[in-house]
Coordinates of C-alpha atoms in Angstrom, one line a residue:
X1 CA 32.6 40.7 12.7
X2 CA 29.3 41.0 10.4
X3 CA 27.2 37.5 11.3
X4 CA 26.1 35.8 9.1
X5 CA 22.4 34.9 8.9
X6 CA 21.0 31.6 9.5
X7 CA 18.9 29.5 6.9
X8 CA 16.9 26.4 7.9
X9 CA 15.9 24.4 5.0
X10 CA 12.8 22.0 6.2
X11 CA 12.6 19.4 3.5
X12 CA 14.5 19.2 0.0
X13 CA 13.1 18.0 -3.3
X14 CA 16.6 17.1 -4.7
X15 CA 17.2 20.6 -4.9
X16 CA 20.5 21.0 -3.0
X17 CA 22.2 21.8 -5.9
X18 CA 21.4 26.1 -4.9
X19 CA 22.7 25.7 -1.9
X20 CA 26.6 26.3 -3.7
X21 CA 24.8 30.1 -4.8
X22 CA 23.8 30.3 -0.6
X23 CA 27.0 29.7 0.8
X24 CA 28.7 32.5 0.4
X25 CA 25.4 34.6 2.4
X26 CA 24.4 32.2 5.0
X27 CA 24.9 29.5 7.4
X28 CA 23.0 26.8 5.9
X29 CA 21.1 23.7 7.9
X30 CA 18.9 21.4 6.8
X31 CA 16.1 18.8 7.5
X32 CA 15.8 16.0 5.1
X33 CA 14.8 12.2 4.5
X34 CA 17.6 12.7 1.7
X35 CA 20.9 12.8 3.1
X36 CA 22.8 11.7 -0.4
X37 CA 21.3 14.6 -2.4
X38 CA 24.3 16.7 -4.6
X39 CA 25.5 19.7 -2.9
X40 CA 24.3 18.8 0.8
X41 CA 28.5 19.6 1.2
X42 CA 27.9 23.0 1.3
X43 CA 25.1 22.9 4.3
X44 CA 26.2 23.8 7.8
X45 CA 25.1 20.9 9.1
X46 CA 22.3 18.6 8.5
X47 CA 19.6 16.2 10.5
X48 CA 17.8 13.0 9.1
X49 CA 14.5 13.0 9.6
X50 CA 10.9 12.9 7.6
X51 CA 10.1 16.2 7.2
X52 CA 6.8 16.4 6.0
X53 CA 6.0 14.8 9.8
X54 CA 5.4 18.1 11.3
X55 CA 6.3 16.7 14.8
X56 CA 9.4 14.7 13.8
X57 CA 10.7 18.4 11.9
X58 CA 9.8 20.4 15.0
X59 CA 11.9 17.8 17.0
X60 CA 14.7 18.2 14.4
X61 CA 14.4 22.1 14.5
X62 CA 14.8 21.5 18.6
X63 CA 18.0 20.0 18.1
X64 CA 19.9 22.1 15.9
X65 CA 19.0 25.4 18.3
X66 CA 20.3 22.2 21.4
X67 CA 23.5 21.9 18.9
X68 CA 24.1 25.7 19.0
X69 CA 22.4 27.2 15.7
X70 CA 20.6 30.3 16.0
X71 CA 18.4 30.4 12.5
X72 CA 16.4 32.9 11.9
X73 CA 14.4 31.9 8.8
X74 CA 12.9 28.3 8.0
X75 CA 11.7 27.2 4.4
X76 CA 11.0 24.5 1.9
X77 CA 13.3 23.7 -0.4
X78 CA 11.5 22.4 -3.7
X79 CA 9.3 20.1 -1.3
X80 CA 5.9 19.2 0.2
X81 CA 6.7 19.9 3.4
X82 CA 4.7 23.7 4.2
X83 CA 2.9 22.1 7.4
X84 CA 6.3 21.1 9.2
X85 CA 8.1 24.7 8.1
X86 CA 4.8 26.9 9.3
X87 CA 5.1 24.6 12.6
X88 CA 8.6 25.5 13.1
X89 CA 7.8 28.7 12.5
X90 CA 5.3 29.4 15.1
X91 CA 7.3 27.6 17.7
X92 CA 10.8 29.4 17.1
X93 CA 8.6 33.1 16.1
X94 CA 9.8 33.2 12.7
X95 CA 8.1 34.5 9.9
X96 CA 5.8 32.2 7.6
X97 CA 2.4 31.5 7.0
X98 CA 0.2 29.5 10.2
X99 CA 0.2 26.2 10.3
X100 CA -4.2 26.4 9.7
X101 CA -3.2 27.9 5.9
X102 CA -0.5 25.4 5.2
X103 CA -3.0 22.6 6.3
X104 CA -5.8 23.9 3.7
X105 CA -3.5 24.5 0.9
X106 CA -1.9 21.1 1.5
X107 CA -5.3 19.0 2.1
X108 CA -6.7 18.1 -1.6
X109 CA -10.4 18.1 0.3
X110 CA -10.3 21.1 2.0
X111 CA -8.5 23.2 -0.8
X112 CA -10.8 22.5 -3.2
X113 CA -13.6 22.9 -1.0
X114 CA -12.1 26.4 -0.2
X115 CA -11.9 26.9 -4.2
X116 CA -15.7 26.0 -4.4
X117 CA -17.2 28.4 -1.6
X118 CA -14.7 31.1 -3.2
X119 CA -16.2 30.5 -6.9
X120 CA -12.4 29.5 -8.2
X121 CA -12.6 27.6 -11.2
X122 CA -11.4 24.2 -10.3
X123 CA -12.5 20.7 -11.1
X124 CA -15.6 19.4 -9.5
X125 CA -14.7 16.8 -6.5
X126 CA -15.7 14.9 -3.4
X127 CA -14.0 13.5 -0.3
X128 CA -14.8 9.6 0.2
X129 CA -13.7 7.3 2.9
X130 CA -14.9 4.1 1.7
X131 CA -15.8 2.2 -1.6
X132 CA -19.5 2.8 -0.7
X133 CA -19.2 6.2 -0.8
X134 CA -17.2 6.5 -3.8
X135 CA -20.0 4.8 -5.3
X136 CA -22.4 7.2 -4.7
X137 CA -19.9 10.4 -5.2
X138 CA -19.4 9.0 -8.8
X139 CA -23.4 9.9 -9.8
X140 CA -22.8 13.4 -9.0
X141 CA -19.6 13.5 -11.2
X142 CA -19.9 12.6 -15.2
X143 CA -17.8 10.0 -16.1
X144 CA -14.5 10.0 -16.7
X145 CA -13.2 10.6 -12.9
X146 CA -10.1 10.9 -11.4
X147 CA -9.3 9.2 -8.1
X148 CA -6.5 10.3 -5.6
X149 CA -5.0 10.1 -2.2
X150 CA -5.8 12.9 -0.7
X151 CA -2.7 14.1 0.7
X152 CA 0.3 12.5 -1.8
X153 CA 2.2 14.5 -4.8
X154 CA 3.8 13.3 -7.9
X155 CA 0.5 11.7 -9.3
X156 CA 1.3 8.8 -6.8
X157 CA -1.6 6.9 -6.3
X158 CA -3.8 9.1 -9.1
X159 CA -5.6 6.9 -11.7
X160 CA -8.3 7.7 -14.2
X161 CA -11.4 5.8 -13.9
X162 CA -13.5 5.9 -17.8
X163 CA -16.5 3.9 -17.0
X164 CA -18.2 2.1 -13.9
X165 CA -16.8 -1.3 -14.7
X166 CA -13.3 -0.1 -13.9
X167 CA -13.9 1.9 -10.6
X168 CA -13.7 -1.1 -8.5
X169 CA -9.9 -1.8 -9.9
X170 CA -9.3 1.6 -9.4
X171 CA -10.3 2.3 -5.9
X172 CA -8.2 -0.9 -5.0
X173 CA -5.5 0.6 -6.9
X174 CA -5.4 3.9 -5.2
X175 CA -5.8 2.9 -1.5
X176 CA -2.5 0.6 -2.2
X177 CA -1.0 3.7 -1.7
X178 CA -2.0 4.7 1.4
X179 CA -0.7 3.9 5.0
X180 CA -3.2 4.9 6.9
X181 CA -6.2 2.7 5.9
X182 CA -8.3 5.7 7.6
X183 CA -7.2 8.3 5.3
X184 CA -9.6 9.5 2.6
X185 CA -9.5 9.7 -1.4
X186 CA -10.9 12.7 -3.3
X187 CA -12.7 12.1 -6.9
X188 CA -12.3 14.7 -9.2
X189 CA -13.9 15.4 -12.7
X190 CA -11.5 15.1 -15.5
X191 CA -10.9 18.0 -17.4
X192 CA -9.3 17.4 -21.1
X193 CA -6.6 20.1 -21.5
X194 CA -2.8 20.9 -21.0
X195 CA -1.9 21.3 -17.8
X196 CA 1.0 24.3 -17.0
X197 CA 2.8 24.4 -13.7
X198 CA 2.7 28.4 -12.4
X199 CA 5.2 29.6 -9.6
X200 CA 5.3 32.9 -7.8
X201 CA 5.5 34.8 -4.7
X202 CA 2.9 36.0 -2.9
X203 CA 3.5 39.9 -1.4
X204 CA 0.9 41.4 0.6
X205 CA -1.8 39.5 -1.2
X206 CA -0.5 40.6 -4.7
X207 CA 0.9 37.9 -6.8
X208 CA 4.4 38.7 -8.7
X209 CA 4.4 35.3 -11.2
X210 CA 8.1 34.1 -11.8
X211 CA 7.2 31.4 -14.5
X212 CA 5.3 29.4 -16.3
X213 CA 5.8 26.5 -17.8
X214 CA 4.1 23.7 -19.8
X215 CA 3.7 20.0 -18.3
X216 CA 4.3 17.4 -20.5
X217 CA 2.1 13.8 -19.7
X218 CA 2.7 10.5 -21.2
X219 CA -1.5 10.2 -21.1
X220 CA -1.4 7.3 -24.0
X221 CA 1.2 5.5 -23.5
X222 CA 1.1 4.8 -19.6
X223 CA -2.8 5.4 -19.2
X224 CA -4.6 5.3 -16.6
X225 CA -2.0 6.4 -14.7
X226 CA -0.5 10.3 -15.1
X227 CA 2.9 10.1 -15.5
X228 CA 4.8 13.4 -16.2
X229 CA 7.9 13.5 -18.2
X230 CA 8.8 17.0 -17.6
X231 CA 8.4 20.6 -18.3
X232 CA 8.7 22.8 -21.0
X233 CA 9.6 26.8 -20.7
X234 CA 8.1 29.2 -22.1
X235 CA 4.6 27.4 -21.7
X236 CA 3.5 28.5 -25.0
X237 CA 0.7 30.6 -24.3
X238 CA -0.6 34.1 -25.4
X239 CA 0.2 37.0 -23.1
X240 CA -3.7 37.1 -22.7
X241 CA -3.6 33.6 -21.2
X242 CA -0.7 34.3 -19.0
X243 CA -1.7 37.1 -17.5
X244 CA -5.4 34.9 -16.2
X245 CA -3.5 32.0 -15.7
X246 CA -1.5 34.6 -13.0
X247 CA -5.1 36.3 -12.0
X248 CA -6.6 33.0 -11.4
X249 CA -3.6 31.6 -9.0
X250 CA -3.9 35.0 -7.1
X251 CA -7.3 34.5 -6.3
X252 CA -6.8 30.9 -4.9
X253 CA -4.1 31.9 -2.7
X254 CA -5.8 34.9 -1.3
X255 CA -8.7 32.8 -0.9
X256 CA -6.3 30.3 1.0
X257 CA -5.6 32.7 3.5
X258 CA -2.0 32.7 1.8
X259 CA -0.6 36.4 2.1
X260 CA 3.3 36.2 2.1
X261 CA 5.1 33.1 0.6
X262 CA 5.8 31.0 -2.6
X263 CA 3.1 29.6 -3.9
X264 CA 3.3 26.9 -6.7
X265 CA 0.1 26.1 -8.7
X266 CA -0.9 23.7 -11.5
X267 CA -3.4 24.4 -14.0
X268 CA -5.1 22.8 -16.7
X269 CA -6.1 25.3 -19.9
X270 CA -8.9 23.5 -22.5
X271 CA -9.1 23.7 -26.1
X272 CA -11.5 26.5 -25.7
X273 CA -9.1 28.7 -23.5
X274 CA -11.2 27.4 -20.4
X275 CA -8.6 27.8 -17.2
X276 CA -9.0 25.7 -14.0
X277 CA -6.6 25.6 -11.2
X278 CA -6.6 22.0 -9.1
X279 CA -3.5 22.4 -7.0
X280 CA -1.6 25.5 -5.2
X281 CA 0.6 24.8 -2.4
X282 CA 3.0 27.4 -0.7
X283 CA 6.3 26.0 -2.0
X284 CA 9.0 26.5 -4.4
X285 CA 8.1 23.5 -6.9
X286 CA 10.9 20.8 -7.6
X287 CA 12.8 19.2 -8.5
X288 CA 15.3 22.5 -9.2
X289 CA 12.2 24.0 -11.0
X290 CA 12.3 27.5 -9.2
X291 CA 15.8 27.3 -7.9
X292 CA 17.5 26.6 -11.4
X293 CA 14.8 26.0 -14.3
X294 CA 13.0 29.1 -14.1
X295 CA 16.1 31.4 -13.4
X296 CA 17.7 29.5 -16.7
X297 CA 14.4 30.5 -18.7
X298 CA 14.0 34.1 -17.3
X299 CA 16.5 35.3 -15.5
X300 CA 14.5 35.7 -11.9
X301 CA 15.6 34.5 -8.9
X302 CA 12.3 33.3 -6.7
X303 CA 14.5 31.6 -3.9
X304 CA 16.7 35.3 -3.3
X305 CA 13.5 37.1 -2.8
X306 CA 11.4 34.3 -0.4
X307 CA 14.8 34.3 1.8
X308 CA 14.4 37.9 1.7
X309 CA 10.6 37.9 3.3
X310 CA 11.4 35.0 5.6
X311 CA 14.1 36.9 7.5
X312 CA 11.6 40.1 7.4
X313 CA 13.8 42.2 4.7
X314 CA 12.8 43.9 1.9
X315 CA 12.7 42.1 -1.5
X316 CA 13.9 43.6 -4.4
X317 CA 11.0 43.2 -6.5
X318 CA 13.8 42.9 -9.7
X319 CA 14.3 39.9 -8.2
X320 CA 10.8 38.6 -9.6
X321 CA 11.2 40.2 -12.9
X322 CA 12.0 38.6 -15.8
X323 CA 15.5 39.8 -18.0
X324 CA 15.1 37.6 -21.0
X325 CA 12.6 34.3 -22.4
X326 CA 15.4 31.5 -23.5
X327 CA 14.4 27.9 -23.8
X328 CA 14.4 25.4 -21.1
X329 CA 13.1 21.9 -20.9
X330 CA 13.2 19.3 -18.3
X331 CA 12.8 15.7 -19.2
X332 CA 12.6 12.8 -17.5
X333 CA 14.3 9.3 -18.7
X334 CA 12.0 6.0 -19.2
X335 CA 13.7 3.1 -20.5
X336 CA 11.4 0.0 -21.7
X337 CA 11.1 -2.4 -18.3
X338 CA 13.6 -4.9 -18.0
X339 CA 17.0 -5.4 -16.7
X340 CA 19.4 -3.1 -17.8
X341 CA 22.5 -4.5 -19.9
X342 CA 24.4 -1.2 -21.5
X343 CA 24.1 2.6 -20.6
X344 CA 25.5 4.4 -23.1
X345 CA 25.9 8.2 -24.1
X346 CA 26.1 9.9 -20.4
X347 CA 29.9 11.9 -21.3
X348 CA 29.2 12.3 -25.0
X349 CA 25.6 14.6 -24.1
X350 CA 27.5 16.7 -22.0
X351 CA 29.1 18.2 -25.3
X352 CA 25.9 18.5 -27.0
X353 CA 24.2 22.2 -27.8
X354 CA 21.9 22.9 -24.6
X355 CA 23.0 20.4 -22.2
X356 CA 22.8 21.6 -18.8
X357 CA 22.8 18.8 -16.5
X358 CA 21.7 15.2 -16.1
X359 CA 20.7 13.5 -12.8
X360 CA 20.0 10.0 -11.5
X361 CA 16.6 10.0 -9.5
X362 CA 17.8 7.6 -6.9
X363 CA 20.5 7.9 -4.6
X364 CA 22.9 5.6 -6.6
X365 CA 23.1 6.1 -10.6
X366 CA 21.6 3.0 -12.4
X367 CA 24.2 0.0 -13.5
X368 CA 24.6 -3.2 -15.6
X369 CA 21.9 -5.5 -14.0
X370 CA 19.8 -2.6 -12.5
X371 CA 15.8 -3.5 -13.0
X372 CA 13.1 -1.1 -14.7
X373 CA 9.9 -1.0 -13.9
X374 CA 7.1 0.4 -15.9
X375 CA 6.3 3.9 -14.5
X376 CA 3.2 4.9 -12.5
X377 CA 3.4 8.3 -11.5
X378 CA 5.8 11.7 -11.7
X379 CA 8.7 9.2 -9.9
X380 CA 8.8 6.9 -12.6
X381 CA 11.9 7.9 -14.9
X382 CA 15.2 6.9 -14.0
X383 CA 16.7 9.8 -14.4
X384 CA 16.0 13.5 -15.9
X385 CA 17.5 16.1 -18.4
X386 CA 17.7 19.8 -18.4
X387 CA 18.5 21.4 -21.5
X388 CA 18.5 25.1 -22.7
X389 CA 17.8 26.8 -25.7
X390 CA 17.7 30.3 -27.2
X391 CA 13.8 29.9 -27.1
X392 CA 11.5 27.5 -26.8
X393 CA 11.9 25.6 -30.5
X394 CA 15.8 25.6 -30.0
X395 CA 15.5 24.2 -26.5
X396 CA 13.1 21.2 -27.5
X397 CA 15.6 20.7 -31.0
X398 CA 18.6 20.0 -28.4
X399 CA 16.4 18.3 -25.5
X400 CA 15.4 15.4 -28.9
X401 CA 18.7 15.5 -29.7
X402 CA 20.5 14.8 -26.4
X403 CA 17.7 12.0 -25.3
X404 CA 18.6 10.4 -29.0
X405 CA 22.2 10.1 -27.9
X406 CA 21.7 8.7 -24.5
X407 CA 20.7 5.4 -24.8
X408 CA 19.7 2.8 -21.7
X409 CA 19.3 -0.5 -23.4
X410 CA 17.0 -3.3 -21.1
X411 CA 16.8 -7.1 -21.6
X412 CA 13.5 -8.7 -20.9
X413 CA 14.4 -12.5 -21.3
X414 CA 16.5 -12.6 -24.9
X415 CA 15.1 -9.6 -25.9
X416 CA 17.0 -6.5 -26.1
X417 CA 14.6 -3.3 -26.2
X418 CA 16.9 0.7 -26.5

């Protein structure tokens, strides 16, 4: 009888959805601090743990082989968690990237240091440990700044910082974020453009780009914090820019020592066509943004193909191709603060032109009574939308239209706000 191969998925970004596409091909296990996600019913079996604590997912990976399971492949799914995969894969001899690589894509300081000495156009930055040093990292870089935690996602922790007079509020800000009072921030120049979110994998140091797509920020309304409210596919873009944008993210993983994997980068493109690349990190990007949005828009199927060269086959490079360019957008749900007293709208959007899902963010849908709080970062929304489109236009018409008709109304003392 033909066995079938094992897949060990280290870390989920409330992705699990896939897995129902996997079954069928693999045994599926997997490594999570998300045991409520949708469609963990069709895993194999599954262990608790953090795992973007490279120790507590080796321990995890110990006890499934102690439990009986013979993987032979170990990835992210749609999740930050390269360090604790690349570890796992060392210690069982699987195939990945080494645990050195995943450490300098996934380290804000040393990846853009790495950008620097490799002349990669990327924001200016510095690495401080202290408010006396930001201090004197802030003459080197013209106002406005950027401050982050140097080794979060989601724009947790990430403020912008105009003028000296607010840097003080803003370092306070940022550090609240981080456990380990010894950890360090990084200070970047701020660089006015749209930013675009790139995904592809990486094949004997040639890029094959899957998608592109544009961010959408909430800059105004929630300043000086960067909360995102989704993506938008196609990105928009000329051919011309596309084909740089894809050039530019080859160049940072090669110089990243990143051969063979997903890679996931963020960009930022200026009025004047100027590209700059501040993030890439060796993952399928999430939520469901490789593993459903991107196959939606184009037809590819990144997650196929990265299985593929984890279990040391051949990937069919039509795979990475893509078929067709419908309309896709993904939008996240921010009701005004408050205490929620209706929710209405969730059955009647599902009939709508375009609508493709709807998912709570947390691990129970919101109710009557449920409190919003303003939103600080990528995490902020209550909830996000993915809707389709024949193109780009069509998908944006149906995404207005759908958020129209669902409506979360919030009471903040006797007034209503919806």
């Amino acid at each position: 009888m033909h066995r079938k191969k094992c897949i060990l998925f280290c870390g989920n970004g409330m992705s699990s959805e896939i897995l129902k596409d996997l079954k069928d091909e693999y045994r599926l296990l997997m490594i999570s601090e998300f045991k409520n996600d949708v469609g963990l019913n069709y895993l194999d079996d599954f262990i608790y743990a953090d795992s973007k604590n490279p120790e507590a997912a080796l321990e995890a990976a110990k006890q499934f082989k102690a439990n009986g399971y013979d993987f032979d492949a170990v990835l992210s799914l749609c999740w930050d968690s390269s360090v604790s995969v690349a570890r796992i894969a060392h210690y069982f001899n699987l195939i990945g990237i080494s645990e050195n690589v995943a450490i300098d894509a996934s380290n804000k300081a040393i990846r853009s240091g790495i950008f620097e000495k490799n002349n990669i156009a990327a924001p200016k930055y510095r690495q401080v440990n202290s408010l006396q040093e930001l201090k004197i990292a802030v003459k080197e870089i013209v106002y406005p700044i950027v401050l982050k935690p140097l080794e979060l996602s989601s724009s947790k922790g990430v403020i912008r910082v105009n003028e000296p007079n607010e840097l003080y509020t803003a370092y306070q800000y940022c550090m609240k974020y981080i456990k380990d009072k010894e950890s360090s921030l990084i200070v970047n120049e701020f660089i006015k453009g749209t930013e675009y979110s790139l995904e592809g994998l990486m094949i004997n140091n040639k890029l094959h780009t899957t998608g592109i797509s544009q961010r959408v920020f909430h800059y105004e309304k929630y300043k000086p914090n960067f909360v995102e409210s989704g993506d938008i596919l196609p990105a928009g873009i000329s051919e011309k820019l596309s084909i740089e944008c894809s050039r530019i993210t080859e160049s940072a993983a090669a110089a990243l020592g990143i051969e063979n994997s997903v890679v996931k980068a963020d960009l930022i493109i200026t009025d004047d066509n100027r590209i700059f690349i501040f993030e890439l990190t060796p993952r399928l990007g999430g939520p469901r943004f490789g593993t459903e949005m991107i196959p939606l828009h184009n037809g590819t199927n990144i997650l196929k193909a990265a299985i593929k060269q984890a279990l040391g086959e051949e990937v069919d490079l039509n795979d990475l191709k893509p078929k067709f360019n419908k309309g896709v957008v993904n939008r996240s749900i921010f009701p005004e603060p408050g205490i929620i007293n209706s929710i209405e709208g969730l059955d009647k959007i599902k009939t709508l032109p375009g609508y493709y899902d709807y998912k709570w963010w947390g691990i129970e849908p919101l109710e009557i009574g449920s409190e919003i709080k303003n939103p600080e970062n990528g995490c902020g929304g209550v909830g996000y939308l993915i809707i389709t489109g024949e193109d780009r236009e069509t998908a944006i018409k149906n995404a207005d239209l759908i958020e129209g008709k669902l409506v979360i109304k919030t009471k903040k003392g006797a007034v209503t706000i919806g």
